[in-house]
């Protein structure tokens, strides 16, 4: 089995690629290694993958469809796991065109590839951000997603709508996965747990938005990987018009201040907290209803925030310097 993984040098793509290789799959990893955050972190992840014989890396921009297809001209995958995207809610306010390029044009590029390769299953990353200003909790896949709070969320919603059309037109089995605040070792430096850790280690103050009145459905990376691979083995059929969507979260929203308290305990440091108002594009709470994924392919998150942060801090302490 050969599987194309986009965003292979990214946080989730790196861990998913590792898990696939451990299962005996051949992985073609694609990434453009952009500088949204320190490329040294992406290179370090990539080094761990390229050392394995069944991993092939292609550096290219998925939004450049001609360039992408040229680079993959002699290759073909049985399935695609499309995880590449321009991430970050707040950055989408500053660089909106980068989001449309990577998340909309790039997504279309991968769907075209899936169509021409006639893949057995096209699995792609959506986001909890599609729920936007939805006030009902927990968030279920059947809830309305037409009121995004950010451009990032809007691009992910666009991906879902485009994929539904392609699945219907070309009978491509497709699955969208709405990820909820993924964290853990080898994570993303723009995430709150990472920012707080680095600032606390340097003795700098941390900014806490909405005066701490926030909650997130923090989901440990190993649980997300289990969900991605579970979904990969559960392609939809004609009964769902070849397209399905699942939440992948922890079904347990945690107060932001509990995250801070746990980091203080594990780092043995006291955070200098600076309370701030709500940031534009943000939401106060996320909470995943995971009943659909559990019923379909047995998705059951196992790692608590306490345990997950312990793994993360242990990993971070093992680094000579941060990224």
CSV table of C-alpha atoms in Angstrom, one decimal:
chain,number,residue,atom,x,y,z
A,1,UNK,CA,0.0,0.0,0.0
A,2,UNK,CA,1.4,3.4,-1.0
A,3,UNK,CA,-0.1,6.5,0.7
A,4,UNK,CA,0.5,10.1,-0.2
A,5,UNK,CA,0.7,12.3,2.9
A,6,UNK,CA,0.7,16.1,2.4
A,7,UNK,CA,2.1,18.3,5.1
A,8,UNK,CA,4.4,15.4,6.0
A,9,UNK,CA,6.9,17.7,7.7
A,10,UNK,CA,4.1,19.3,9.8
A,11,UNK,CA,3.0,18.3,13.2
A,12,UNK,CA,0.1,15.9,12.4
A,13,UNK,CA,1.6,14.8,9.1
A,14,UNK,CA,4.9,13.8,10.7
A,15,UNK,CA,3.2,11.6,13.4
A,16,UNK,CA,0.7,10.1,10.8
A,17,UNK,CA,3.6,9.3,8.5
A,18,UNK,CA,5.5,7.5,11.3
A,19,UNK,CA,2.4,5.5,12.2
A,20,UNK,CA,1.9,4.4,8.5
A,21,UNK,CA,5.5,3.4,8.1
A,22,UNK,CA,5.3,1.3,11.3
A,23,UNK,CA,2.3,-0.5,9.8
A,24,UNK,CA,4.4,-1.4,6.7
A,25,UNK,CA,3.0,1.2,4.3
A,26,UNK,CA,5.1,3.1,1.7
A,27,UNK,CA,4.7,6.8,2.3
A,28,UNK,CA,5.2,9.6,-0.2
A,29,UNK,CA,5.5,12.8,1.8
A,30,UNK,CA,4.9,16.2,0.4
A,31,UNK,CA,5.6,19.5,2.0
A,32,UNK,CA,6.8,23.0,1.0
A,33,UNK,CA,8.7,23.6,4.2
A,34,UNK,CA,7.4,27.2,4.5
A,35,UNK,CA,8.6,29.7,7.1
A,36,UNK,CA,5.2,30.2,9.0
A,37,UNK,CA,7.2,28.9,12.0
A,38,UNK,CA,10.8,27.9,12.4
A,39,UNK,CA,11.7,25.6,9.4
A,40,UNK,CA,14.4,23.9,11.6
A,41,UNK,CA,11.6,22.1,13.4
A,42,UNK,CA,10.2,20.9,10.1
A,43,UNK,CA,13.6,19.8,9.0
A,44,UNK,CA,14.1,17.9,12.3
A,45,UNK,CA,10.8,16.1,11.8
A,46,UNK,CA,11.7,15.3,8.2
A,47,UNK,CA,15.1,13.9,9.2
A,48,UNK,CA,13.4,11.3,11.3
A,49,UNK,CA,11.2,10.3,8.4
A,50,UNK,CA,13.8,10.3,5.6
A,51,UNK,CA,16.0,7.9,7.6
A,52,UNK,CA,13.3,5.2,6.9
A,53,UNK,CA,13.5,3.2,3.7
A,54,UNK,CA,9.9,3.3,2.7
A,55,UNK,CA,9.6,7.1,3.0
A,56,UNK,CA,10.0,9.3,-0.1
A,57,UNK,CA,10.0,13.1,0.3
A,58,UNK,CA,8.9,15.6,-2.4
A,59,UNK,CA,9.4,19.3,-1.6
A,60,UNK,CA,6.7,21.2,-3.6
A,61,UNK,CA,3.8,23.6,-3.1
A,62,UNK,CA,0.5,21.9,-3.4
A,63,UNK,CA,-1.1,25.2,-4.6
A,64,UNK,CA,1.0,24.9,-7.7
A,65,UNK,CA,-0.9,22.1,-9.4
A,66,UNK,CA,1.3,21.9,-12.5
A,67,UNK,CA,4.5,21.7,-10.3
A,68,UNK,CA,2.9,19.2,-8.0
A,69,UNK,CA,1.8,16.8,-10.8
A,70,UNK,CA,5.2,17.2,-12.6
A,71,UNK,CA,7.0,16.1,-9.4
A,72,UNK,CA,4.6,13.2,-8.9
A,73,UNK,CA,4.5,12.2,-12.5
A,74,UNK,CA,6.2,8.9,-12.1
A,75,UNK,CA,4.4,8.0,-8.9
A,76,UNK,CA,0.9,6.9,-7.8
A,77,UNK,CA,-0.7,6.3,-4.4
A,78,UNK,CA,-3.5,4.0,-3.4
A,79,UNK,CA,-4.8,6.5,-0.9
A,80,UNK,CA,-4.2,10.2,0.0
A,81,UNK,CA,-4.1,11.7,3.5
A,82,UNK,CA,-4.2,15.5,2.8
A,83,UNK,CA,-3.0,17.4,5.9
A,84,UNK,CA,-1.1,20.3,4.3
A,85,UNK,CA,-2.6,23.7,5.1
A,86,UNK,CA,-1.8,27.2,6.2
A,87,UNK,CA,-2.8,26.9,9.8
A,88,UNK,CA,-3.5,29.5,12.5
A,89,UNK,CA,-6.6,31.5,13.1
A,90,UNK,CA,-4.9,34.8,14.0
A,91,UNK,CA,-2.4,34.7,11.2
A,92,UNK,CA,-5.3,34.5,8.7
A,93,UNK,CA,-6.2,38.1,9.7
A,94,UNK,CA,-2.7,39.2,8.5
A,95,UNK,CA,-2.1,37.1,5.4
A,96,UNK,CA,-5.5,36.1,4.0
A,97,UNK,CA,-4.3,35.4,0.5
A,98,UNK,CA,-1.9,32.8,1.8
A,99,UNK,CA,-4.9,30.9,3.3
A,100,UNK,CA,-6.9,30.9,0.1
A,101,UNK,CA,-3.8,29.8,-1.9
A,102,UNK,CA,-2.8,26.9,0.5
A,103,UNK,CA,-6.2,25.9,1.8
A,104,UNK,CA,-8.5,26.4,-1.1
A,105,UNK,CA,-6.4,26.2,-4.3
A,106,UNK,CA,-4.1,23.6,-2.6
A,107,UNK,CA,-7.1,21.5,-1.6
A,108,UNK,CA,-8.5,21.6,-5.2
A,109,UNK,CA,-5.1,20.5,-6.5
A,110,UNK,CA,-5.2,17.4,-4.2
A,111,UNK,CA,-8.8,16.5,-5.2
A,112,UNK,CA,-7.7,16.7,-8.9
A,113,UNK,CA,-4.9,14.3,-8.1
A,114,UNK,CA,-7.2,12.0,-6.3
A,115,UNK,CA,-9.5,12.0,-9.3
A,116,UNK,CA,-6.8,11.2,-11.8
A,117,UNK,CA,-5.3,8.5,-9.6
A,118,UNK,CA,-8.7,7.0,-8.8
A,119,UNK,CA,-7.6,6.6,-5.2
A,120,UNK,CA,-9.5,4.2,-2.9
A,121,UNK,CA,-9.9,6.9,-0.2
A,122,UNK,CA,-9.1,10.6,0.1
A,123,UNK,CA,-8.9,11.6,3.7
A,124,UNK,CA,-8.4,15.3,4.5
A,125,UNK,CA,-8.0,17.7,7.4
A,126,UNK,CA,-10.8,20.0,8.3
A,127,UNK,CA,-11.0,21.9,11.6
A,128,UNK,CA,-13.1,22.6,14.6
A,129,UNK,CA,-12.9,26.2,13.4
A,130,UNK,CA,-15.7,25.5,10.9
A,131,UNK,CA,-18.1,25.6,13.8
A,132,UNK,CA,-17.2,29.3,14.3
A,133,UNK,CA,-19.8,31.2,16.3
A,134,UNK,CA,-21.9,28.1,17.0
A,135,UNK,CA,-23.3,28.5,20.5
A,136,UNK,CA,-24.5,24.9,20.9
A,137,UNK,CA,-22.2,22.5,22.7
A,138,UNK,CA,-20.9,19.9,22.2
A,139,UNK,CA,-20.3,20.5,18.5
A,140,UNK,CA,-21.8,17.8,16.3
A,141,UNK,CA,-21.2,17.1,12.7
A,142,UNK,CA,-24.8,17.9,12.0
A,143,UNK,CA,-24.6,21.5,13.5
A,144,UNK,CA,-24.7,24.5,11.2
A,145,UNK,CA,-21.3,25.6,10.0
A,146,UNK,CA,-22.2,28.8,8.0
A,147,UNK,CA,-21.0,31.4,10.6
A,148,UNK,CA,-17.2,31.1,10.7
A,149,UNK,CA,-15.4,33.4,13.1
A,150,UNK,CA,-12.2,33.5,11.0
A,151,UNK,CA,-11.0,33.3,7.4
A,152,UNK,CA,-9.1,30.2,8.4
A,153,UNK,CA,-12.4,28.5,9.4
A,154,UNK,CA,-14.0,29.8,6.2
A,155,UNK,CA,-11.3,28.1,4.1
A,156,UNK,CA,-11.8,24.8,5.9
A,157,UNK,CA,-15.5,25.0,5.3
A,158,UNK,CA,-14.8,25.7,1.6
A,159,UNK,CA,-12.7,22.5,1.5
A,160,UNK,CA,-15.6,20.5,2.9
A,161,UNK,CA,-18.1,21.9,0.3
A,162,UNK,CA,-15.7,21.4,-2.6
A,163,UNK,CA,-15.0,17.9,-1.5
A,164,UNK,CA,-18.6,17.0,-1.3
A,165,UNK,CA,-19.0,18.2,-4.9
A,166,UNK,CA,-16.0,16.1,-6.1
A,167,UNK,CA,-17.2,13.0,-4.3
A,168,UNK,CA,-20.6,13.3,-5.9
A,169,UNK,CA,-19.3,14.1,-9.4
A,170,UNK,CA,-16.6,11.4,-9.5
A,171,UNK,CA,-17.6,8.9,-6.9
A,172,UNK,CA,-14.3,9.4,-4.9
A,173,UNK,CA,-14.6,8.0,-1.4
A,174,UNK,CA,-13.7,11.0,0.7
A,175,UNK,CA,-13.6,11.7,4.5
A,176,UNK,CA,-13.1,15.1,6.2
A,177,UNK,CA,-11.8,15.1,9.8
A,178,UNK,CA,-12.5,18.1,12.0
A,179,UNK,CA,-9.5,18.3,14.4
A,180,UNK,CA,-9.9,19.9,17.8
A,181,UNK,CA,-6.8,21.6,19.4
A,182,UNK,CA,-4.1,19.0,18.8
A,183,UNK,CA,-1.1,19.1,21.1
A,184,UNK,CA,2.0,17.0,22.0
A,185,UNK,CA,5.7,16.4,21.2
A,186,UNK,CA,6.9,17.8,17.9
A,187,UNK,CA,3.9,20.2,18.0
A,188,UNK,CA,3.4,23.7,16.5
A,189,UNK,CA,5.1,26.7,18.0
A,190,UNK,CA,2.1,28.9,17.4
A,191,UNK,CA,-0.1,26.9,19.8
A,192,UNK,CA,-0.9,28.2,23.3
A,193,UNK,CA,0.7,25.3,25.2
A,194,UNK,CA,4.0,25.8,23.3
A,195,UNK,CA,4.0,29.6,23.6
A,196,UNK,CA,3.4,29.4,27.3
A,197,UNK,CA,6.1,26.8,27.8
A,198,UNK,CA,8.8,28.7,26.0
A,199,UNK,CA,7.9,32.0,27.7
A,200,UNK,CA,7.9,30.4,31.1
A,201,UNK,CA,11.3,28.8,30.5
A,202,UNK,CA,12.7,32.2,29.5
A,203,UNK,CA,11.0,34.0,32.5
A,204,UNK,CA,8.8,36.1,30.3
A,205,UNK,CA,5.1,36.9,30.9
A,206,UNK,CA,2.4,35.0,29.1
A,207,UNK,CA,-0.7,36.6,27.6
A,208,UNK,CA,-4.0,35.0,28.6
A,209,UNK,CA,-6.9,36.1,26.3
A,210,UNK,CA,-10.5,36.7,27.2
A,211,UNK,CA,-9.2,37.1,30.8
A,212,UNK,CA,-8.9,33.3,31.0
A,213,UNK,CA,-12.5,32.6,30.3
A,214,UNK,CA,-11.8,30.1,27.6
A,215,UNK,CA,-11.9,26.3,27.2
A,216,UNK,CA,-10.5,24.0,24.6
A,217,UNK,CA,-11.1,20.4,23.7
A,218,UNK,CA,-7.4,19.6,23.8
A,219,UNK,CA,-6.6,16.4,21.9
A,220,UNK,CA,-3.3,14.5,22.2
A,221,UNK,CA,-1.5,13.7,19.0
A,222,UNK,CA,-1.5,9.9,19.5
A,223,UNK,CA,-5.3,10.0,19.8
A,224,UNK,CA,-5.5,12.0,16.6
A,225,UNK,CA,-3.3,9.6,14.7
A,226,UNK,CA,-5.5,6.7,15.9
A,227,UNK,CA,-8.5,8.6,14.5
A,228,UNK,CA,-6.9,9.4,11.2
A,229,UNK,CA,-5.8,5.8,10.6
A,230,UNK,CA,-9.2,4.5,11.8
A,231,UNK,CA,-11.0,6.8,9.3
A,232,UNK,CA,-8.6,5.7,6.5
A,233,UNK,CA,-9.9,2.2,6.9
A,234,UNK,CA,-13.5,3.3,6.8
A,235,UNK,CA,-14.2,4.8,3.3
A,236,UNK,CA,-17.8,6.0,2.6
A,237,UNK,CA,-20.0,4.4,0.0
A,238,UNK,CA,-22.9,5.5,-2.2
A,239,UNK,CA,-25.2,5.7,0.7
A,240,UNK,CA,-23.5,8.9,1.9
A,241,UNK,CA,-22.8,10.1,-1.6
A,242,UNK,CA,-19.1,9.1,-1.1
A,243,UNK,CA,-18.4,11.9,1.4
A,244,UNK,CA,-18.5,11.8,5.2
A,245,UNK,CA,-17.2,14.1,8.0
A,246,UNK,CA,-16.1,13.3,11.6
A,247,UNK,CA,-15.1,15.2,14.6
A,248,UNK,CA,-11.7,14.1,16.1
A,249,UNK,CA,-11.5,15.6,19.6
A,250,UNK,CA,-11.3,14.6,23.2
A,251,UNK,CA,-15.0,15.2,24.2
A,252,UNK,CA,-13.7,17.0,27.3
A,253,UNK,CA,-13.2,20.7,27.2
A,254,UNK,CA,-10.6,22.0,29.6
A,255,UNK,CA,-10.4,25.6,31.0
A,256,UNK,CA,-7.5,27.5,29.7
A,257,UNK,CA,-6.4,28.3,33.3
A,258,UNK,CA,-6.1,24.5,34.0
A,259,UNK,CA,-3.7,24.3,31.1
A,260,UNK,CA,-1.6,27.0,32.7
A,261,UNK,CA,-1.7,25.4,36.1
A,262,UNK,CA,-0.6,22.0,34.7
A,263,UNK,CA,2.3,23.6,32.9
A,264,UNK,CA,3.4,25.4,36.1
A,265,UNK,CA,3.4,22.1,37.9
A,266,UNK,CA,5.3,20.2,35.3
A,267,UNK,CA,7.8,22.9,34.6
A,268,UNK,CA,8.1,23.7,38.3
A,269,UNK,CA,7.8,27.4,37.4
A,270,UNK,CA,5.3,30.1,38.2
A,271,UNK,CA,3.8,31.9,35.2
A,272,UNK,CA,3.7,35.7,35.1
A,273,UNK,CA,0.2,36.1,33.8
A,274,UNK,CA,-1.0,39.1,31.8
A,275,UNK,CA,-4.8,39.1,31.2
A,276,UNK,CA,-6.0,40.4,27.9
A,277,UNK,CA,-9.4,40.7,26.1
A,278,UNK,CA,-10.7,38.4,23.4
A,279,UNK,CA,-8.7,38.3,20.2
A,280,UNK,CA,-10.5,38.9,16.9
A,281,UNK,CA,-11.4,35.6,15.2
A,282,UNK,CA,-11.2,33.6,18.4
A,283,UNK,CA,-14.0,31.7,20.1
A,284,UNK,CA,-14.5,31.1,23.9
A,285,UNK,CA,-15.0,27.3,23.8
A,286,UNK,CA,-14.7,24.2,21.7
A,287,UNK,CA,-16.1,20.8,22.5
A,288,UNK,CA,-16.3,17.8,20.2
A,289,UNK,CA,-19.2,15.4,20.0
A,290,UNK,CA,-17.2,12.3,18.9
A,291,UNK,CA,-20.2,9.8,18.9
A,292,UNK,CA,-20.1,9.5,15.1
A,293,UNK,CA,-16.4,8.6,14.9
A,294,UNK,CA,-16.7,6.2,17.8
A,295,UNK,CA,-19.6,4.4,16.3
A,296,UNK,CA,-18.1,4.3,12.8
A,297,UNK,CA,-14.5,3.1,13.5
A,298,UNK,CA,-14.1,2.9,17.2
A,299,UNK,CA,-12.4,6.2,17.8
A,300,UNK,CA,-11.8,6.5,21.6
A,301,UNK,CA,-9.3,9.1,22.9
A,302,UNK,CA,-7.2,7.7,25.7
A,303,UNK,CA,-4.8,10.5,26.8
A,304,UNK,CA,-5.8,13.1,29.4
A,305,UNK,CA,-4.5,16.6,29.3
A,306,UNK,CA,-2.4,15.9,32.4
A,307,UNK,CA,-0.8,12.9,30.8
A,308,UNK,CA,-0.4,14.5,27.4
A,309,UNK,CA,1.3,17.6,28.8
A,310,UNK,CA,3.7,15.3,30.8
A,311,UNK,CA,4.7,13.7,27.5
A,312,UNK,CA,5.2,17.1,25.9
A,313,UNK,CA,7.2,18.7,28.7
A,314,UNK,CA,9.4,15.6,28.9
A,315,UNK,CA,10.1,15.9,25.2
A,316,UNK,CA,10.8,19.6,25.5
A,317,UNK,CA,13.2,19.1,28.4
A,318,UNK,CA,15.1,16.6,26.2
A,319,UNK,CA,15.9,19.3,23.7
A,320,UNK,CA,19.1,21.3,24.0
A,321,UNK,CA,17.3,24.4,22.8
A,322,UNK,CA,13.9,25.3,21.6
A,323,UNK,CA,12.8,25.8,18.1
